[in-house]
mmCIF file of C-alpha atoms in Angstrom:
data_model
loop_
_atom_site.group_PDB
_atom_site.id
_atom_site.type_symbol
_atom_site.label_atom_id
_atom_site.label_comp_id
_atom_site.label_asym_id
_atom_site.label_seq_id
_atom_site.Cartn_x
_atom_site.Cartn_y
_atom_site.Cartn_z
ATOM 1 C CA UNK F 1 1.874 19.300 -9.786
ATOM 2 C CA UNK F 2 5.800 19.888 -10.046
ATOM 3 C CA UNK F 3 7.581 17.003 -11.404
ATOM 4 C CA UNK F 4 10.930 16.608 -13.271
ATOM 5 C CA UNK F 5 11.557 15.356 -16.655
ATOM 6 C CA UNK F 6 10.829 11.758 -15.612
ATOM 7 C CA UNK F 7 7.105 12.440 -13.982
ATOM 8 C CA UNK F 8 8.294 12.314 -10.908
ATOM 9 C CA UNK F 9 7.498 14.620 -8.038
ATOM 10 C CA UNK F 10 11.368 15.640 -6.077
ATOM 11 C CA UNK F 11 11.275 13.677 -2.403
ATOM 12 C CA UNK F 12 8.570 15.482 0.232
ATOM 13 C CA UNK F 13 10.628 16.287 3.889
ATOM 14 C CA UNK F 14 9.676 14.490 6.615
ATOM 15 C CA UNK F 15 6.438 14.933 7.774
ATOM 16 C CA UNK F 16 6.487 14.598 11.670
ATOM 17 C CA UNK F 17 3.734 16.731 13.395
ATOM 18 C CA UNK F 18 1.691 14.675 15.355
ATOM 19 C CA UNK F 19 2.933 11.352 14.651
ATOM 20 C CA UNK F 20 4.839 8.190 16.096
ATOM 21 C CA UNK F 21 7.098 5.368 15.561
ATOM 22 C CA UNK F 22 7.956 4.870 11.901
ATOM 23 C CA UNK F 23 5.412 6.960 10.862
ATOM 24 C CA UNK F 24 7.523 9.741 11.480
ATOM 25 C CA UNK F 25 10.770 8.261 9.748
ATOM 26 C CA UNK F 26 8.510 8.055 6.562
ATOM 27 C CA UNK F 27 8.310 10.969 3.830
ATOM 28 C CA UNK F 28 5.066 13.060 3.656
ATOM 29 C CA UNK F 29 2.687 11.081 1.491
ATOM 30 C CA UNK F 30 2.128 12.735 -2.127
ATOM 31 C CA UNK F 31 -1.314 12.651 -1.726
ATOM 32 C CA UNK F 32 -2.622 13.233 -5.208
ATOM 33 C CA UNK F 33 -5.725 15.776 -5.536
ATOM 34 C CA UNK F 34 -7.679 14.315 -8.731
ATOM 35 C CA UNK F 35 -6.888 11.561 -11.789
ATOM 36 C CA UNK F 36 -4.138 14.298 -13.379
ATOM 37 C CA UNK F 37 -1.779 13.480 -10.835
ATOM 38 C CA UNK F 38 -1.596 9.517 -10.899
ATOM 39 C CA UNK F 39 0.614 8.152 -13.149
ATOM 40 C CA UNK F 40 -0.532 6.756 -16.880
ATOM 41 C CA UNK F 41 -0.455 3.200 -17.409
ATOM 42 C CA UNK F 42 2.565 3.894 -20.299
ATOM 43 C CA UNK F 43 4.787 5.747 -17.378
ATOM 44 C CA UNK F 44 3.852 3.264 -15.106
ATOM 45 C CA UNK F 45 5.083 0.470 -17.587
ATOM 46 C CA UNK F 46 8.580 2.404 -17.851
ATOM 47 C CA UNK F 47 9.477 1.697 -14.134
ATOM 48 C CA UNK F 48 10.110 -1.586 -11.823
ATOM 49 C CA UNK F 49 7.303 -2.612 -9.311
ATOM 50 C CA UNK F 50 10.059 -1.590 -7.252
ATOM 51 C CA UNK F 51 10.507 1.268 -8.482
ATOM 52 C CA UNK F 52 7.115 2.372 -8.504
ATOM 53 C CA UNK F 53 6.336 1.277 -5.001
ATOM 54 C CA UNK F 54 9.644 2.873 -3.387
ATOM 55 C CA UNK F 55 8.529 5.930 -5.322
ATOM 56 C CA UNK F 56 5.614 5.953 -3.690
ATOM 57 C CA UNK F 57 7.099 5.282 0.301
ATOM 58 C CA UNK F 58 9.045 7.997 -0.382
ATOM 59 C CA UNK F 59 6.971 10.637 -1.465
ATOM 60 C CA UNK F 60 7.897 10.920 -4.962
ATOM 61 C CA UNK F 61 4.662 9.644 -6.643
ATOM 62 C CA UNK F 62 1.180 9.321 -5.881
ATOM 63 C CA UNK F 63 0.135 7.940 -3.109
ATOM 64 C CA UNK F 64 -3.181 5.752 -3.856
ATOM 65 C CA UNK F 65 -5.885 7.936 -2.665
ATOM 66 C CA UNK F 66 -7.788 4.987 -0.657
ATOM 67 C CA UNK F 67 -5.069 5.207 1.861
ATOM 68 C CA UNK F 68 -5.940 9.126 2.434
ATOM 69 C CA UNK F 69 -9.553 7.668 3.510
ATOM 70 C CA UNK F 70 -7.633 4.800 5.565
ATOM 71 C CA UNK F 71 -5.324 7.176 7.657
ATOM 72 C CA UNK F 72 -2.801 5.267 6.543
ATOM 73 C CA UNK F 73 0.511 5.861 4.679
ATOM 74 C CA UNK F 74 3.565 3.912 2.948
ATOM 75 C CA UNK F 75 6.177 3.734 5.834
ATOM 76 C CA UNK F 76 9.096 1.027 3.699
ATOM 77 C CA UNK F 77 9.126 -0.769 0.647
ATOM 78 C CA UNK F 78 11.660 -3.244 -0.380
ATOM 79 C CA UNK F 79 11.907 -6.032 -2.942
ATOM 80 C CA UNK F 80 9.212 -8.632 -1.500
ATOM 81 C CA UNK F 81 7.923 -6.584 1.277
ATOM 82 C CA UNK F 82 5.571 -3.521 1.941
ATOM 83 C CA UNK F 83 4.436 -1.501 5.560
ATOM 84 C CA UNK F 84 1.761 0.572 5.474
ATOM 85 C CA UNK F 85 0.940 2.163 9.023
ATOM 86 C CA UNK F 86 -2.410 3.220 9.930
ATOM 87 C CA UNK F 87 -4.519 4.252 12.754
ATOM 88 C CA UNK F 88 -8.320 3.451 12.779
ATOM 89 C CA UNK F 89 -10.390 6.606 13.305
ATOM 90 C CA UNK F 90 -13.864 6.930 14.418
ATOM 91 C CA UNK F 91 -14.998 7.440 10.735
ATOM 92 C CA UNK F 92 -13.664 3.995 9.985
ATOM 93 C CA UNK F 93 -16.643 2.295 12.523
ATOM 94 C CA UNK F 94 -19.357 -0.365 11.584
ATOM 95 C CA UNK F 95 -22.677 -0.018 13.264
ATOM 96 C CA UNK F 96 -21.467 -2.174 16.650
ATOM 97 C CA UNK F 97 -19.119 0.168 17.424
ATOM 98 C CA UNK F 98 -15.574 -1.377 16.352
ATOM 99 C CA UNK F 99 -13.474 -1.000 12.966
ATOM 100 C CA UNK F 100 -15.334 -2.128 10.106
ATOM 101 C CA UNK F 101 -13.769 -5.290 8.298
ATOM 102 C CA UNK F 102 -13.191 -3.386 4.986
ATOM 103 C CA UNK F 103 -10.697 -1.586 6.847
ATOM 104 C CA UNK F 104 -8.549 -4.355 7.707
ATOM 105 C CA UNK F 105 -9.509 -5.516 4.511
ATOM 106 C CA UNK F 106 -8.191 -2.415 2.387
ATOM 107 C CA UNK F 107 -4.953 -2.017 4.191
ATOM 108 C CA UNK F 108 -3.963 -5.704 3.903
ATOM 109 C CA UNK F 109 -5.027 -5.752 0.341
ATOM 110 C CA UNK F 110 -2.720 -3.057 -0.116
ATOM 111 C CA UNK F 111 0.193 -4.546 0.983
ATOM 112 C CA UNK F 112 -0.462 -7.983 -0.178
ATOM 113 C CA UNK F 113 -0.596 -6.655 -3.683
ATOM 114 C CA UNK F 114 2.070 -4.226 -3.328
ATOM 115 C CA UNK F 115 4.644 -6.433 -2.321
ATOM 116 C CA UNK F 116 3.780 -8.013 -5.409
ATOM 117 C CA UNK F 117 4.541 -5.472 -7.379
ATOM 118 C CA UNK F 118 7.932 -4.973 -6.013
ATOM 119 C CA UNK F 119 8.794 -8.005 -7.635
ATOM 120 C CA UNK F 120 7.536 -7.074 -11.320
ATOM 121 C CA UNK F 121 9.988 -5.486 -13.943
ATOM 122 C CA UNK F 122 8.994 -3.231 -16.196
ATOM 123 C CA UNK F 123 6.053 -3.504 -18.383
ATOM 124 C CA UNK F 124 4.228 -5.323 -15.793
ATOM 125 C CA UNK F 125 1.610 -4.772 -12.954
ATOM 126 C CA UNK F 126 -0.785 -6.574 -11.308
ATOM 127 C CA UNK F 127 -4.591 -7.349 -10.433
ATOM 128 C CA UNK F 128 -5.923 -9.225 -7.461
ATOM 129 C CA UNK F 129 -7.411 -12.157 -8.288
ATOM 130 C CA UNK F 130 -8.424 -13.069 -4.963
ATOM 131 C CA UNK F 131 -7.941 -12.299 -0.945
ATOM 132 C CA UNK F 132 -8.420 -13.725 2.428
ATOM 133 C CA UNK F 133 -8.727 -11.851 5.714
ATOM 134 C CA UNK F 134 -9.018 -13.081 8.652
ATOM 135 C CA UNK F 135 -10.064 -10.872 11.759
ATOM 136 C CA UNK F 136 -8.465 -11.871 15.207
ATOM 137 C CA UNK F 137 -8.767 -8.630 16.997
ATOM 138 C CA UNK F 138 -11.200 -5.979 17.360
ATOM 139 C CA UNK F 139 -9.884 -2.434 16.731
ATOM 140 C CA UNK F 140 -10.714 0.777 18.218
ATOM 141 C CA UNK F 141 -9.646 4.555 18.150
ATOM 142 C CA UNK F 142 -8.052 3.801 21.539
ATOM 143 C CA UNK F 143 -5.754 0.991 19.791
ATOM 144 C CA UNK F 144 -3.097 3.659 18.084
ATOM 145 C CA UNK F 145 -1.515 2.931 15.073
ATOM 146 C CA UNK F 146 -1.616 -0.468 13.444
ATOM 147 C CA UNK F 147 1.187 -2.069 10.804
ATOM 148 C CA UNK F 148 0.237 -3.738 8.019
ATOM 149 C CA UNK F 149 3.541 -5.797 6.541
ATOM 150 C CA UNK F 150 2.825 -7.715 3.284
ATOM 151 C CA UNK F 151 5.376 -10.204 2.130
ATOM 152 C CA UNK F 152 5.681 -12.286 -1.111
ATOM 153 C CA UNK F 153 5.559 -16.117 -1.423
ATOM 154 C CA UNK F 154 5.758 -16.347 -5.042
ATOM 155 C CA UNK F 155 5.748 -14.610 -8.354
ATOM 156 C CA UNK F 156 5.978 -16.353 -11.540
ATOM 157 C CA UNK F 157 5.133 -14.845 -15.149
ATOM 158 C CA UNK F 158 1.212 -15.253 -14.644
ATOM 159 C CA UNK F 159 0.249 -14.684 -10.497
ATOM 160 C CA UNK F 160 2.241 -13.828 -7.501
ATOM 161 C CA UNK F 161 1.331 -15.111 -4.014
ATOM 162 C CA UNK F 162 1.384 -13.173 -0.993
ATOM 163 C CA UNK F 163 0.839 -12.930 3.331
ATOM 164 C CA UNK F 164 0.634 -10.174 5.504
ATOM 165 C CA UNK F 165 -0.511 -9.314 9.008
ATOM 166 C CA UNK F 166 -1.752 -6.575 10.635
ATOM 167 C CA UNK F 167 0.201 -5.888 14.140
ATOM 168 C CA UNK F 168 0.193 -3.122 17.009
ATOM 169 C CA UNK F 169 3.359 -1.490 18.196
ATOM 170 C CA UNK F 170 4.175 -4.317 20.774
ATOM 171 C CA UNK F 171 3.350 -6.893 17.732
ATOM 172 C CA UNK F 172 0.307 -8.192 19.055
ATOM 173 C CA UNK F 173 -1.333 -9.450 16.003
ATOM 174 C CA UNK F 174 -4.935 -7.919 14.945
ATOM 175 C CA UNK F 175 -5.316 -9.729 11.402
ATOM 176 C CA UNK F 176 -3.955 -11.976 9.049
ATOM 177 C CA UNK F 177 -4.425 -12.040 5.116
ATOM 178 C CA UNK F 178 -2.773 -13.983 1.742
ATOM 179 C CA UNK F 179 -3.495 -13.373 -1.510
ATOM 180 C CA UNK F 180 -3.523 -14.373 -5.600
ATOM 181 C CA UNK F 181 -2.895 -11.798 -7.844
ATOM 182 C CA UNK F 182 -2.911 -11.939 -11.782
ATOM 183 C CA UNK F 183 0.351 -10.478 -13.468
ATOM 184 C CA UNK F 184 -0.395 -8.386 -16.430
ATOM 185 C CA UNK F 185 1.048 -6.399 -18.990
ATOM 186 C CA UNK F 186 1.120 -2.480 -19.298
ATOM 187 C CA UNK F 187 1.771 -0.599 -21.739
ATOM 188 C CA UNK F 188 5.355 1.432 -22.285
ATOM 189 C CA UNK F 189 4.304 4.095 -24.927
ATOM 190 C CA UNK F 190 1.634 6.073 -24.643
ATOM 191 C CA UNK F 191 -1.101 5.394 -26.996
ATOM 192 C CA UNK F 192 -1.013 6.492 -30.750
#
């Protein structure tokens, strides 16, 4: 994987075959092939949330591999705030024909504890502690893409607090989530 002196892969170009909307203002994901190419916890601890996060919307570093398996992808991150867009798929079904609820699940997680992280300086990441979703719409292949936008409540030294919802393009909403999540130290040296 090419990456300059600070482990960081130079910017992607836009990536705009076949897509819509945002999606196609947003970098190509850096979708990483195997462990080698996430970051270590030490590098990780050298950087802001913010850092980290932006790095990631704009195709600089990893992209968490989950969101390969969501068809979804960063599309902004900002202090406080995340969007991830995503478009359900017929792969992402549960047995009664609609998008399974660890779908919605997985893509508000994701933004709930992201937007966390944009708030965290350096030396610290995060855990969830706990999450709520709450399902208000049925998806569908036929629905198109979906935005997930997570924004922060609260973060103190220990937890942050988050909310997000999960709209279509004309905002009609599809789910709502909040969240808990446990700050924690990383390491800023790799290990002896």
């Amino acid at each position: 994987m090419p990456t300059d002196q600070s482990g960081h892969r130079p910017a992607a170009g836009p990536d705009t075959a076949g897509t819509t909307g945002a999606e196609s203002q947003a970098p190509a994901p850096f979708w990483p092939t195997g462990p080698g190419d996430l970051l270590d916890p030490a590098a990780l601890g050298r950087m802001s949330g913010l850092d980290f996060i932006s790095g990631i919307a704009e195709g600089r570093l990893p992209s968490p591999p989950i969101l390969q398996l969501m068809n979804a992808r960063f599309i902004a991150a900002e202090r406080g705030r995340v969007v991830i867009e995503a478009t359900p798929e017929f792969r992402h079904y549960n047995p009664l024909g609609g998008v399974h609820g660890g779908w919605y699940g997985t893509l508000l997680d994701s933004v709930l504890a992201c937007s966390v992280q944009t708030m965290l300086p350096k030396g610290r990441g995060y855990t969830t502690l706990e999450f709520r979703v709450n399902i208000l719409r049925g998806a569908t292949v036929d629905t198109g893409p979906l935005t997930a936008i997570g924004e922060i409540d609260h973060v103190g030294r220990r937890t942050g607090v988050s909310h997000a919802r999960l709209v279509d393009a004309s905002g009609k909403l599809y789910a709502t989530g909040s969240t808990t999540c446990l700050v924690l130290e990383l390491p800023t040296s790799p290990p002896a």
